[in-house]
Amino acid sequence: MQKCYLMLKGVCSVFLIFLFKILLGCFSWGV
């Protein structure tokens, strides 16, 4: 259970970083 939770947390953080990079990219392209 703990292992699954840690894995899920890792996936979520990676997804958030990916989303943040896309937003940053869109913002820089917009400017």
Short mmCIF file of C-alpha atoms in Angstrom, two decimals:
data_model
loop_
_atom_site.label_atom_id
_atom_site.label_comp_id
_atom_site.label_asym_id
_atom_site.label_seq_id
_atom_site.Cartn_x
_atom_site.Cartn_y
_atom_site.Cartn_z
CA MET A 1 0.00 0.00 0.00
CA GLN A 2 2.76 2.43 0.97
CA LYS A 3 4.71 1.56 -2.17
CA CYS A 4 1.66 2.19 -4.36
CA TYR A 5 1.07 5.55 -2.66
CA LEU A 6 4.69 6.62 -3.20
CA MET A 7 4.51 5.57 -6.86
CA LEU A 8 1.27 7.52 -7.34
CA LYS A 9 2.82 10.58 -5.68
CA GLY A 10 5.83 10.31 -8.00
CA VAL A 11 3.61 10.09 -11.10
CA CYS A 12 1.57 13.08 -9.94
CA SER A 13 4.66 15.22 -9.33
CA VAL A 14 6.09 14.31 -12.75
CA PHE A 15 2.75 15.16 -14.39
CA LEU A 16 2.61 18.51 -12.56
CA ILE A 17 6.15 19.39 -13.67
CA PHE A 18 5.26 18.39 -17.26
CA LEU A 19 2.10 20.53 -17.15
CA PHE A 20 4.06 23.46 -15.69
CA LYS A 21 6.64 23.20 -18.50
CA ILE A 22 3.85 23.23 -21.11
CA LEU A 23 2.28 26.31 -19.48
CA LEU A 24 5.68 28.03 -19.39
CA GLY A 25 6.22 27.13 -23.04
CA CYS A 26 2.81 28.48 -24.08
CA PHE A 27 3.44 31.68 -22.12
CA SER A 28 6.84 32.26 -23.73
CA TRP A 29 5.40 31.53 -27.18
CA GLY A 30 2.52 33.93 -26.50
CA VAL A 31 4.99 36.68 -25.57
#
